[in-house]
Short mmCIF file of N, CA and C in Angstrom, two decimals:
data_model
loop_
_atom_site.label_atom_id
_atom_site.label_comp_id
_atom_site.label_asym_id
_atom_site.label_seq_id
_atom_site.Cartn_x
_atom_site.Cartn_y
_atom_site.Cartn_z
N THR A 1 56.36 116.27 127.64
CA THR A 1 55.85 114.95 127.32
C THR A 1 56.01 114.67 125.83
N ARG A 2 56.17 113.43 125.54
CA ARG A 2 56.33 113.00 124.15
C ARG A 2 54.96 112.73 123.56
N ASP A 3 54.73 113.18 122.31
CA ASP A 3 53.42 113.01 121.69
C ASP A 3 53.42 112.00 120.55
N SER A 4 54.59 111.46 120.21
CA SER A 4 54.59 110.47 119.14
C SER A 4 55.61 109.37 119.45
N TYR A 5 55.29 108.17 119.01
CA TYR A 5 56.13 107.01 119.25
C TYR A 5 56.27 106.23 117.94
N PHE A 6 57.48 105.81 117.66
CA PHE A 6 57.74 104.99 116.49
C PHE A 6 58.49 103.76 116.96
N SER A 7 58.11 102.61 116.48
CA SER A 7 58.81 101.40 116.90
C SER A 7 58.66 100.31 115.85
N GLU A 8 59.59 99.38 115.91
CA GLU A 8 59.54 98.20 115.06
C GLU A 8 59.47 97.00 115.99
N TYR A 9 58.65 96.07 115.64
CA TYR A 9 58.51 94.88 116.47
C TYR A 9 57.95 93.75 115.63
N ARG A 10 57.96 92.57 116.22
CA ARG A 10 57.37 91.39 115.56
C ARG A 10 55.97 91.21 116.11
N PHE A 11 55.09 90.75 115.24
CA PHE A 11 53.68 90.63 115.59
C PHE A 11 53.21 89.26 115.12
N ASN A 12 52.52 88.53 115.97
CA ASN A 12 52.03 87.21 115.60
C ASN A 12 50.67 87.39 114.93
N LYS A 13 50.68 87.28 113.62
CA LYS A 13 49.46 87.44 112.83
C LYS A 13 48.74 86.09 112.80
N GLU A 14 47.49 86.09 113.17
CA GLU A 14 46.72 84.86 113.31
C GLU A 14 46.79 84.00 112.03
N ASN A 15 47.10 82.74 112.21
CA ASN A 15 47.14 81.72 111.16
C ASN A 15 48.24 81.91 110.12
N THR A 16 49.04 82.97 110.19
CA THR A 16 50.10 83.15 109.20
C THR A 16 51.48 83.23 109.82
N GLY A 17 51.56 83.31 111.12
CA GLY A 17 52.86 83.36 111.78
C GLY A 17 53.33 84.78 112.05
N TRP A 18 54.60 84.91 112.31
CA TRP A 18 55.19 86.17 112.72
C TRP A 18 55.45 87.08 111.52
N ILE A 19 55.17 88.36 111.72
CA ILE A 19 55.48 89.37 110.71
C ILE A 19 56.24 90.50 111.40
N ASN A 20 56.98 91.26 110.62
CA ASN A 20 57.67 92.44 111.14
C ASN A 20 56.76 93.64 110.91
N VAL A 21 56.65 94.47 111.93
CA VAL A 21 55.71 95.60 111.88
C VAL A 21 56.44 96.88 112.27
N TYR A 22 56.12 97.92 111.54
CA TYR A 22 56.56 99.27 111.90
C TYR A 22 55.32 99.98 112.41
N GLY A 23 55.37 100.45 113.65
CA GLY A 23 54.20 101.08 114.24
C GLY A 23 54.45 102.54 114.57
N ARG A 24 53.39 103.34 114.39
CA ARG A 24 53.42 104.75 114.75
C ARG A 24 52.22 105.05 115.63
N THR A 25 52.45 105.78 116.69
CA THR A 25 51.37 106.16 117.59
C THR A 25 51.51 107.65 117.91
N TYR A 26 50.40 108.34 117.82
CA TYR A 26 50.36 109.77 118.14
C TYR A 26 49.36 109.98 119.27
N ILE A 27 49.72 110.83 120.21
CA ILE A 27 48.84 111.16 121.33
C ILE A 27 48.20 112.52 121.04
N GLU A 28 46.90 112.50 121.08
CA GLU A 28 46.17 113.76 120.92
C GLU A 28 45.83 114.27 122.32
N ARG A 29 46.10 115.55 122.57
CA ARG A 29 45.89 116.12 123.90
C ARG A 29 44.85 117.24 123.85
N ASN A 30 44.18 117.44 125.00
CA ASN A 30 43.22 118.56 125.09
C ASN A 30 43.98 119.83 125.47
N LYS A 31 43.25 120.91 125.68
CA LYS A 31 43.86 122.20 125.99
C LYS A 31 44.67 122.18 127.28
N GLU A 32 44.31 121.33 128.20
CA GLU A 32 45.05 121.23 129.46
C GLU A 32 46.28 120.33 129.34
N GLY A 33 46.46 119.70 128.19
CA GLY A 33 47.60 118.82 127.99
C GLY A 33 47.35 117.38 128.36
N LYS A 34 46.13 117.07 128.71
CA LYS A 34 45.79 115.70 129.10
C LYS A 34 45.57 114.85 127.84
N ALA A 35 46.12 113.64 127.83
CA ALA A 35 45.94 112.73 126.69
C ALA A 35 44.47 112.32 126.62
N VAL A 36 43.87 112.52 125.43
CA VAL A 36 42.47 112.17 125.26
C VAL A 36 42.27 111.10 124.18
N ARG A 37 43.26 110.91 123.33
CA ARG A 37 43.08 109.94 122.25
C ARG A 37 44.44 109.48 121.74
N LEU A 38 44.48 108.23 121.36
CA LEU A 38 45.66 107.67 120.69
C LEU A 38 45.29 107.40 119.24
N ILE A 39 46.14 107.80 118.35
CA ILE A 39 45.95 107.50 116.93
C ILE A 39 47.18 106.71 116.50
N GLY A 40 46.95 105.58 115.88
CA GLY A 40 48.10 104.76 115.51
C GLY A 40 47.90 104.01 114.22
N SER A 41 49.00 103.53 113.72
CA SER A 41 48.96 102.69 112.51
C SER A 41 50.10 101.69 112.58
N MET A 42 49.90 100.61 111.87
CA MET A 42 50.93 99.57 111.77
C MET A 42 51.11 99.26 110.29
N ILE A 43 52.35 99.08 109.91
CA ILE A 43 52.66 98.72 108.53
C ILE A 43 53.45 97.42 108.57
N ASP A 44 53.02 96.45 107.79
CA ASP A 44 53.74 95.18 107.68
C ASP A 44 54.97 95.43 106.81
N ASN A 45 56.15 95.38 107.39
CA ASN A 45 57.37 95.56 106.62
C ASN A 45 58.21 94.28 106.58
N THR A 46 57.53 93.15 106.63
CA THR A 46 58.19 91.85 106.61
C THR A 46 59.04 91.68 105.35
N GLU A 47 58.48 92.02 104.19
CA GLU A 47 59.24 91.85 102.94
C GLU A 47 60.46 92.75 102.91
N SER A 48 60.31 93.96 103.41
CA SER A 48 61.44 94.88 103.47
C SER A 48 62.54 94.33 104.37
N LYS A 49 62.17 93.78 105.50
CA LYS A 49 63.15 93.18 106.42
C LYS A 49 63.84 91.98 105.79
N LYS A 50 63.07 91.17 105.06
CA LYS A 50 63.66 90.02 104.37
C LYS A 50 64.66 90.49 103.32
N ALA A 51 64.31 91.54 102.57
CA ALA A 51 65.20 92.08 101.55
C ALA A 51 66.48 92.64 102.19
N GLU A 52 66.35 93.35 103.31
CA GLU A 52 67.52 93.87 104.02
C GLU A 52 68.44 92.73 104.45
N GLU A 53 67.86 91.67 104.98
CA GLU A 53 68.66 90.53 105.42
C GLU A 53 69.34 89.85 104.23
N ALA A 54 68.63 89.74 103.11
CA ALA A 54 69.22 89.13 101.91
C ALA A 54 70.40 89.97 101.42
N ILE A 55 70.26 91.29 101.43
CA ILE A 55 71.36 92.17 101.02
C ILE A 55 72.54 92.03 101.97
N ARG A 56 72.27 92.03 103.27
CA ARG A 56 73.33 91.87 104.27
C ARG A 56 74.06 90.54 104.06
N SER A 57 73.32 89.49 103.83
CA SER A 57 73.93 88.17 103.61
C SER A 57 74.75 88.15 102.33
N SER A 58 74.21 88.75 101.27
CA SER A 58 74.92 88.81 100.00
C SER A 58 76.22 89.60 100.13
N GLU A 59 76.16 90.72 100.82
CA GLU A 59 77.37 91.52 101.03
C GLU A 59 78.41 90.76 101.84
N GLU A 60 77.97 89.99 102.82
CA GLU A 60 78.89 89.20 103.63
C GLU A 60 79.55 88.13 102.78
N LYS A 61 78.78 87.46 101.93
CA LYS A 61 79.33 86.44 101.03
C LYS A 61 80.33 87.06 100.05
N TYR A 62 79.96 88.23 99.50
CA TYR A 62 80.83 88.94 98.56
C TYR A 62 82.16 89.28 99.24
N ARG A 63 82.09 89.86 100.43
CA ARG A 63 83.30 90.27 101.15
C ARG A 63 84.16 89.06 101.46
N THR A 64 83.55 87.96 101.88
CA THR A 64 84.30 86.74 102.19
C THR A 64 84.98 86.22 100.94
N LEU A 65 84.26 86.18 99.83
CA LEU A 65 84.83 85.70 98.57
C LEU A 65 86.01 86.56 98.13
N VAL A 66 85.83 87.86 98.17
CA VAL A 66 86.89 88.78 97.75
C VAL A 66 88.11 88.65 98.65
N GLU A 67 87.88 88.59 99.96
CA GLU A 67 89.01 88.52 100.89
C GLU A 67 89.74 87.18 100.83
N GLN A 68 89.06 86.11 100.48
CA GLN A 68 89.69 84.80 100.43
C GLN A 68 90.40 84.53 99.11
N ALA A 69 90.19 85.38 98.12
CA ALA A 69 90.80 85.17 96.80
C ALA A 69 92.32 85.24 96.90
N SER A 70 93.01 84.32 96.24
CA SER A 70 94.47 84.35 96.25
C SER A 70 95.00 85.42 95.30
N ASP A 71 94.23 85.76 94.25
CA ASP A 71 94.63 86.84 93.35
C ASP A 71 94.32 88.18 93.99
N ALA A 72 95.12 89.16 93.65
CA ALA A 72 94.84 90.53 94.09
C ALA A 72 93.63 91.02 93.31
N ILE A 73 92.71 91.67 94.01
CA ILE A 73 91.53 92.22 93.37
C ILE A 73 91.53 93.72 93.62
N PHE A 74 91.45 94.47 92.52
CA PHE A 74 91.39 95.93 92.58
C PHE A 74 90.12 96.35 91.87
N ILE A 75 89.35 97.23 92.48
CA ILE A 75 88.22 97.86 91.81
C ILE A 75 88.51 99.35 91.82
N ALA A 76 88.46 99.96 90.62
CA ALA A 76 88.81 101.37 90.48
C ALA A 76 87.64 102.12 89.84
N ASP A 77 87.61 103.43 90.08
CA ASP A 77 86.59 104.25 89.44
C ASP A 77 86.99 104.49 87.97
N ASN A 78 86.20 105.27 87.26
CA ASN A 78 86.46 105.45 85.83
C ASN A 78 87.72 106.28 85.53
N GLU A 79 88.37 106.79 86.56
CA GLU A 79 89.64 107.50 86.38
C GLU A 79 90.83 106.67 86.87
N GLY A 80 90.55 105.44 87.30
CA GLY A 80 91.62 104.55 87.73
C GLY A 80 91.97 104.63 89.20
N ARG A 81 91.24 105.41 89.98
CA ARG A 81 91.49 105.49 91.43
C ARG A 81 90.84 104.29 92.12
N PHE A 82 91.59 103.66 93.02
CA PHE A 82 91.09 102.47 93.69
C PHE A 82 89.99 102.82 94.68
N ILE A 83 88.92 102.03 94.65
CA ILE A 83 87.82 102.21 95.60
C ILE A 83 87.60 100.96 96.45
N THR A 84 88.10 99.83 95.99
CA THR A 84 88.03 98.58 96.76
C THR A 84 89.26 97.75 96.41
N VAL A 85 89.88 97.19 97.43
CA VAL A 85 91.01 96.28 97.23
C VAL A 85 90.87 95.15 98.25
N ASN A 86 91.44 94.01 97.94
CA ASN A 86 91.42 92.93 98.93
C ASN A 86 92.79 92.79 99.60
N SER A 87 92.88 91.89 100.56
CA SER A 87 94.13 91.74 101.31
C SER A 87 95.25 91.21 100.41
N SER A 88 94.92 90.42 99.39
CA SER A 88 95.95 89.95 98.46
C SER A 88 96.55 91.12 97.68
N ALA A 89 95.74 92.12 97.37
CA ALA A 89 96.25 93.33 96.70
C ALA A 89 97.23 94.06 97.60
N CYS A 90 96.93 94.09 98.88
CA CYS A 90 97.84 94.74 99.84
C CYS A 90 99.17 94.00 99.91
N ARG A 91 99.10 92.68 99.98
CA ARG A 91 100.34 91.88 100.04
C ARG A 91 101.16 92.05 98.76
N LEU A 92 100.50 91.98 97.61
CA LEU A 92 101.20 92.07 96.33
C LEU A 92 101.87 93.43 96.16
N SER A 93 101.16 94.49 96.49
CA SER A 93 101.68 95.84 96.28
C SER A 93 102.57 96.34 97.41
N GLN A 94 102.48 95.69 98.58
CA GLN A 94 103.18 96.08 99.81
C GLN A 94 102.60 97.36 100.42
N HIS A 95 101.39 97.73 100.04
CA HIS A 95 100.73 98.91 100.59
C HIS A 95 99.58 98.48 101.49
N ALA A 96 99.32 99.27 102.52
CA ALA A 96 98.15 99.05 103.36
C ALA A 96 96.90 99.45 102.57
N GLU A 97 95.77 98.92 102.98
CA GLU A 97 94.52 99.22 102.28
C GLU A 97 94.26 100.73 102.22
N ALA A 98 94.46 101.42 103.32
CA ALA A 98 94.23 102.87 103.34
C ALA A 98 95.12 103.59 102.33
N GLU A 99 96.36 103.12 102.19
CA GLU A 99 97.27 103.72 101.20
C GLU A 99 96.75 103.47 99.78
N LEU A 100 96.34 102.23 99.52
CA LEU A 100 95.86 101.89 98.18
C LEU A 100 94.63 102.71 97.79
N LEU A 101 93.77 102.99 98.76
CA LEU A 101 92.56 103.74 98.47
C LEU A 101 92.84 105.21 98.18
N GLU A 102 94.09 105.62 98.32
CA GLU A 102 94.52 106.97 97.95
C GLU A 102 95.30 106.95 96.63
N MET A 103 95.40 105.78 96.02
CA MET A 103 96.24 105.60 94.83
C MET A 103 95.39 105.27 93.60
N SER A 104 96.08 105.17 92.45
CA SER A 104 95.42 104.77 91.21
C SER A 104 96.29 103.76 90.48
N ILE A 105 95.77 103.23 89.39
CA ILE A 105 96.51 102.24 88.60
C ILE A 105 97.83 102.81 88.08
N TYR A 106 97.88 104.11 87.89
CA TYR A 106 99.09 104.75 87.36
C TYR A 106 100.23 104.72 88.37
N ASP A 107 99.93 104.61 89.66
CA ASP A 107 100.97 104.59 90.68
C ASP A 107 101.81 103.32 90.62
N PHE A 108 101.34 102.28 89.96
CA PHE A 108 102.09 101.03 89.86
C PHE A 108 102.78 100.86 88.51
N ALA A 109 102.51 101.78 87.59
CA ALA A 109 103.01 101.62 86.22
C ALA A 109 104.49 101.99 86.12
N ILE A 110 105.16 101.28 85.27
CA ILE A 110 106.54 101.58 84.88
C ILE A 110 106.44 102.26 83.52
N ILE A 111 107.03 103.43 83.37
CA ILE A 111 106.85 104.23 82.15
C ILE A 111 107.22 103.45 80.91
N GLU A 112 108.37 102.76 80.93
CA GLU A 112 108.81 102.01 79.74
C GLU A 112 107.81 100.91 79.38
N ASP A 113 107.28 100.25 80.40
CA ASP A 113 106.29 99.19 80.17
C ASP A 113 105.00 99.78 79.62
N LEU A 114 104.59 100.92 80.15
CA LEU A 114 103.37 101.58 79.71
C LEU A 114 103.49 102.06 78.26
N GLN A 115 104.70 102.49 77.87
CA GLN A 115 104.91 102.92 76.48
C GLN A 115 104.78 101.73 75.52
N LYS A 116 105.29 100.58 75.92
CA LYS A 116 105.19 99.37 75.09
C LYS A 116 103.79 98.78 75.12
N ASN A 117 103.14 98.88 76.27
CA ASN A 117 101.87 98.21 76.49
C ASN A 117 100.92 99.16 77.23
N PRO A 118 100.30 100.10 76.52
CA PRO A 118 99.43 101.07 77.20
C PRO A 118 98.18 100.39 77.76
N PHE A 119 97.53 101.08 78.69
CA PHE A 119 96.27 100.57 79.23
C PHE A 119 95.24 100.49 78.11
N HIS A 120 94.39 99.50 78.15
CA HIS A 120 93.44 99.21 77.07
C HIS A 120 92.03 99.71 77.40
N PHE A 121 91.91 101.00 77.72
CA PHE A 121 90.62 101.55 78.13
C PHE A 121 89.56 101.46 77.03
N GLU A 122 89.96 101.65 75.78
CA GLU A 122 88.98 101.61 74.68
C GLU A 122 88.35 100.22 74.56
N MET A 123 89.17 99.19 74.68
CA MET A 123 88.63 97.83 74.62
C MET A 123 87.67 97.58 75.78
N LEU A 124 88.04 98.06 76.95
CA LEU A 124 87.19 97.90 78.13
C LEU A 124 85.86 98.62 77.93
N LYS A 125 85.90 99.83 77.37
CA LYS A 125 84.69 100.61 77.14
C LYS A 125 83.76 99.92 76.13
N GLN A 126 84.34 99.10 75.26
CA GLN A 126 83.55 98.34 74.29
C GLN A 126 82.96 97.07 74.91
N GLY A 127 83.20 96.87 76.19
CA GLY A 127 82.63 95.72 76.89
C GLY A 127 83.49 94.48 76.82
N LYS A 128 84.70 94.62 76.31
CA LYS A 128 85.59 93.46 76.19
C LYS A 128 86.42 93.30 77.46
N SER A 129 86.72 92.06 77.77
CA SER A 129 87.65 91.77 78.86
C SER A 129 89.06 91.86 78.30
N VAL A 130 89.98 92.28 79.12
CA VAL A 130 91.37 92.43 78.68
C VAL A 130 92.25 91.60 79.61
N VAL A 131 93.10 90.76 79.01
CA VAL A 131 94.10 90.02 79.77
C VAL A 131 95.45 90.44 79.21
N THR A 132 96.30 90.93 80.09
CA THR A 132 97.59 91.44 79.64
C THR A 132 98.65 91.18 80.69
N GLU A 133 99.90 91.17 80.25
CA GLU A 133 101.02 91.04 81.17
C GLU A 133 101.67 92.40 81.31
N ARG A 134 102.07 92.72 82.51
CA ARG A 134 102.65 94.03 82.82
C ARG A 134 103.78 93.86 83.83
N ILE A 135 104.48 94.97 84.05
CA ILE A 135 105.45 95.05 85.13
C ILE A 135 104.86 96.01 86.15
N MET A 136 104.88 95.57 87.41
CA MET A 136 104.27 96.36 88.49
C MET A 136 105.34 96.84 89.46
N LYS A 137 105.28 98.12 89.78
CA LYS A 137 106.18 98.71 90.77
C LYS A 137 105.54 98.56 92.15
N ARG A 138 106.33 98.05 93.10
CA ARG A 138 105.84 97.84 94.47
C ARG A 138 106.31 98.97 95.39
N LYS A 139 105.81 98.98 96.59
CA LYS A 139 106.13 100.04 97.54
C LYS A 139 107.63 100.15 97.81
N ASP A 140 108.31 99.00 97.91
CA ASP A 140 109.75 99.02 98.21
C ASP A 140 110.62 99.32 96.99
N GLY A 141 109.97 99.58 95.85
CA GLY A 141 110.72 99.91 94.63
C GLY A 141 111.00 98.70 93.76
N SER A 142 110.80 97.51 94.28
CA SER A 142 111.01 96.31 93.47
C SER A 142 109.88 96.20 92.43
N THR A 143 110.11 95.33 91.46
CA THR A 143 109.09 95.13 90.42
C THR A 143 108.71 93.66 90.32
N LEU A 144 107.51 93.44 89.84
CA LEU A 144 106.99 92.09 89.61
C LEU A 144 106.42 92.00 88.21
N PHE A 145 106.51 90.83 87.63
CA PHE A 145 105.76 90.56 86.41
C PHE A 145 104.37 90.12 86.86
N ILE A 146 103.35 90.74 86.29
CA ILE A 146 101.99 90.41 86.68
C ILE A 146 101.14 90.13 85.44
N GLU A 147 100.09 89.36 85.67
CA GLU A 147 99.06 89.15 84.66
C GLU A 147 97.81 89.85 85.18
N VAL A 148 97.23 90.70 84.35
CA VAL A 148 96.04 91.45 84.74
C VAL A 148 94.88 91.00 83.87
N SER A 149 93.81 90.62 84.51
CA SER A 149 92.56 90.30 83.82
C SER A 149 91.56 91.36 84.26
N ALA A 150 91.14 92.21 83.31
CA ALA A 150 90.31 93.36 83.67
C ALA A 150 89.05 93.41 82.82
N LYS A 151 88.02 94.02 83.41
CA LYS A 151 86.80 94.28 82.67
C LYS A 151 86.11 95.48 83.29
N LEU A 152 85.27 96.11 82.49
CA LEU A 152 84.50 97.25 82.96
C LEU A 152 83.17 96.74 83.48
N LEU A 153 82.83 97.11 84.70
CA LEU A 153 81.54 96.72 85.27
C LEU A 153 80.44 97.61 84.71
N THR A 154 79.20 97.19 84.83
CA THR A 154 78.08 97.92 84.24
C THR A 154 77.93 99.32 84.79
N ASP A 155 78.42 99.56 86.00
CA ASP A 155 78.31 100.90 86.60
C ASP A 155 79.51 101.79 86.28
N GLY A 156 80.40 101.33 85.39
CA GLY A 156 81.54 102.14 84.97
C GLY A 156 82.81 101.90 85.77
N ARG A 157 82.75 101.09 86.81
CA ARG A 157 83.95 100.79 87.59
C ARG A 157 84.79 99.76 86.85
N LEU A 158 86.08 99.77 87.13
CA LEU A 158 87.03 98.85 86.53
C LEU A 158 87.37 97.76 87.54
N LEU A 159 87.20 96.51 87.15
CA LEU A 159 87.53 95.36 88.00
C LEU A 159 88.76 94.69 87.42
N ALA A 160 89.77 94.48 88.26
CA ALA A 160 90.99 93.82 87.80
C ALA A 160 91.41 92.75 88.79
N PHE A 161 91.70 91.57 88.24
CA PHE A 161 92.29 90.48 88.99
C PHE A 161 93.77 90.47 88.59
N VAL A 162 94.65 90.50 89.57
CA VAL A 162 96.08 90.61 89.29
C VAL A 162 96.80 89.45 89.94
N ARG A 163 97.65 88.81 89.14
CA ARG A 163 98.38 87.63 89.61
C ARG A 163 99.87 87.83 89.37
N ASP A 164 100.68 87.49 90.36
CA ASP A 164 102.14 87.55 90.24
C ASP A 164 102.59 86.38 89.37
N ILE A 165 103.23 86.69 88.24
CA ILE A 165 103.73 85.65 87.34
C ILE A 165 105.25 85.71 87.22
N SER A 166 105.90 86.33 88.20
CA SER A 166 107.35 86.50 88.16
C SER A 166 108.07 85.16 88.05
N ASP A 167 107.66 84.16 88.82
CA ASP A 167 108.31 82.85 88.77
C ASP A 167 108.15 82.22 87.38
N ARG A 168 106.97 82.35 86.80
CA ARG A 168 106.73 81.80 85.46
C ARG A 168 107.62 82.51 84.44
N LYS A 169 107.74 83.82 84.55
CA LYS A 169 108.58 84.59 83.62
C LYS A 169 110.04 84.18 83.76
N LYS A 170 110.50 84.01 85.00
CA LYS A 170 111.89 83.58 85.21
C LYS A 170 112.13 82.20 84.62
N ALA A 171 111.17 81.29 84.79
CA ALA A 171 111.30 79.94 84.22
C ALA A 171 111.31 79.99 82.70
N ASP A 172 110.45 80.83 82.11
CA ASP A 172 110.44 80.99 80.65
C ASP A 172 111.78 81.52 80.15
N LEU A 173 112.32 82.50 80.86
CA LEU A 173 113.61 83.08 80.47
C LEU A 173 114.72 82.04 80.58
N ALA A 174 114.71 81.26 81.67
CA ALA A 174 115.73 80.21 81.85
C ALA A 174 115.62 79.17 80.75
N LEU A 175 114.40 78.82 80.37
CA LEU A 175 114.19 77.84 79.30
C LEU A 175 114.72 78.38 77.97
N LYS A 176 114.45 79.62 77.67
CA LYS A 176 114.95 80.24 76.42
C LYS A 176 116.47 80.29 76.40
N GLU A 177 117.08 80.67 77.55
CA GLU A 177 118.52 80.70 77.63
C GLU A 177 119.12 79.31 77.44
N SER A 178 118.42 78.32 78.01
CA SER A 178 118.89 76.95 77.87
C SER A 178 118.80 76.50 76.42
N GLU A 179 117.70 76.84 75.75
CA GLU A 179 117.54 76.49 74.33
C GLU A 179 118.58 77.19 73.47
N ASN A 180 118.86 78.46 73.74
CA ASN A 180 119.88 79.20 73.00
C ASN A 180 121.25 78.60 73.21
N HIS A 181 121.52 78.17 74.43
CA HIS A 181 122.82 77.59 74.75
C HIS A 181 123.02 76.27 73.99
N LEU A 182 121.91 75.49 73.90
CA LEU A 182 122.01 74.21 73.18
C LEU A 182 122.18 74.48 71.72
#
């Protein structure tokens, strides 16, 4: 036989409406095993339930916002390993989410570009946002010109918004060639 019960339920509290309750009940038995007494308690956990629902709603809004963003969003740990990416990041990099979560920012770097334009970790550590243009290596080996807007979050994670600017770079190059030709 079971001697304790735990349950959560709603309770109509007089004049104040419904509350969420966590209840515990223990059965006290005599030497023969017969139930002789119930001991129980109820705890009003309405505020806790409201907080849980607020967190769940906030997380849902966050996920929707991140997934609907047209820019690629990468969140990396303090060593540059990806811990969160959105679907735009997958499309831009040509990697599946599971693949990206096994990678780091260094996997997309082109050595020559990195030598000219190293990552700006010191600026990020100082709390500054960094906006820079880079060349990104994709899964198929092709490259893109990208603009990266990055900042360090308060918990030490790196947040980067990445935008493909290849068309803009090609237009700038065509304009310069046209000006030189004239």
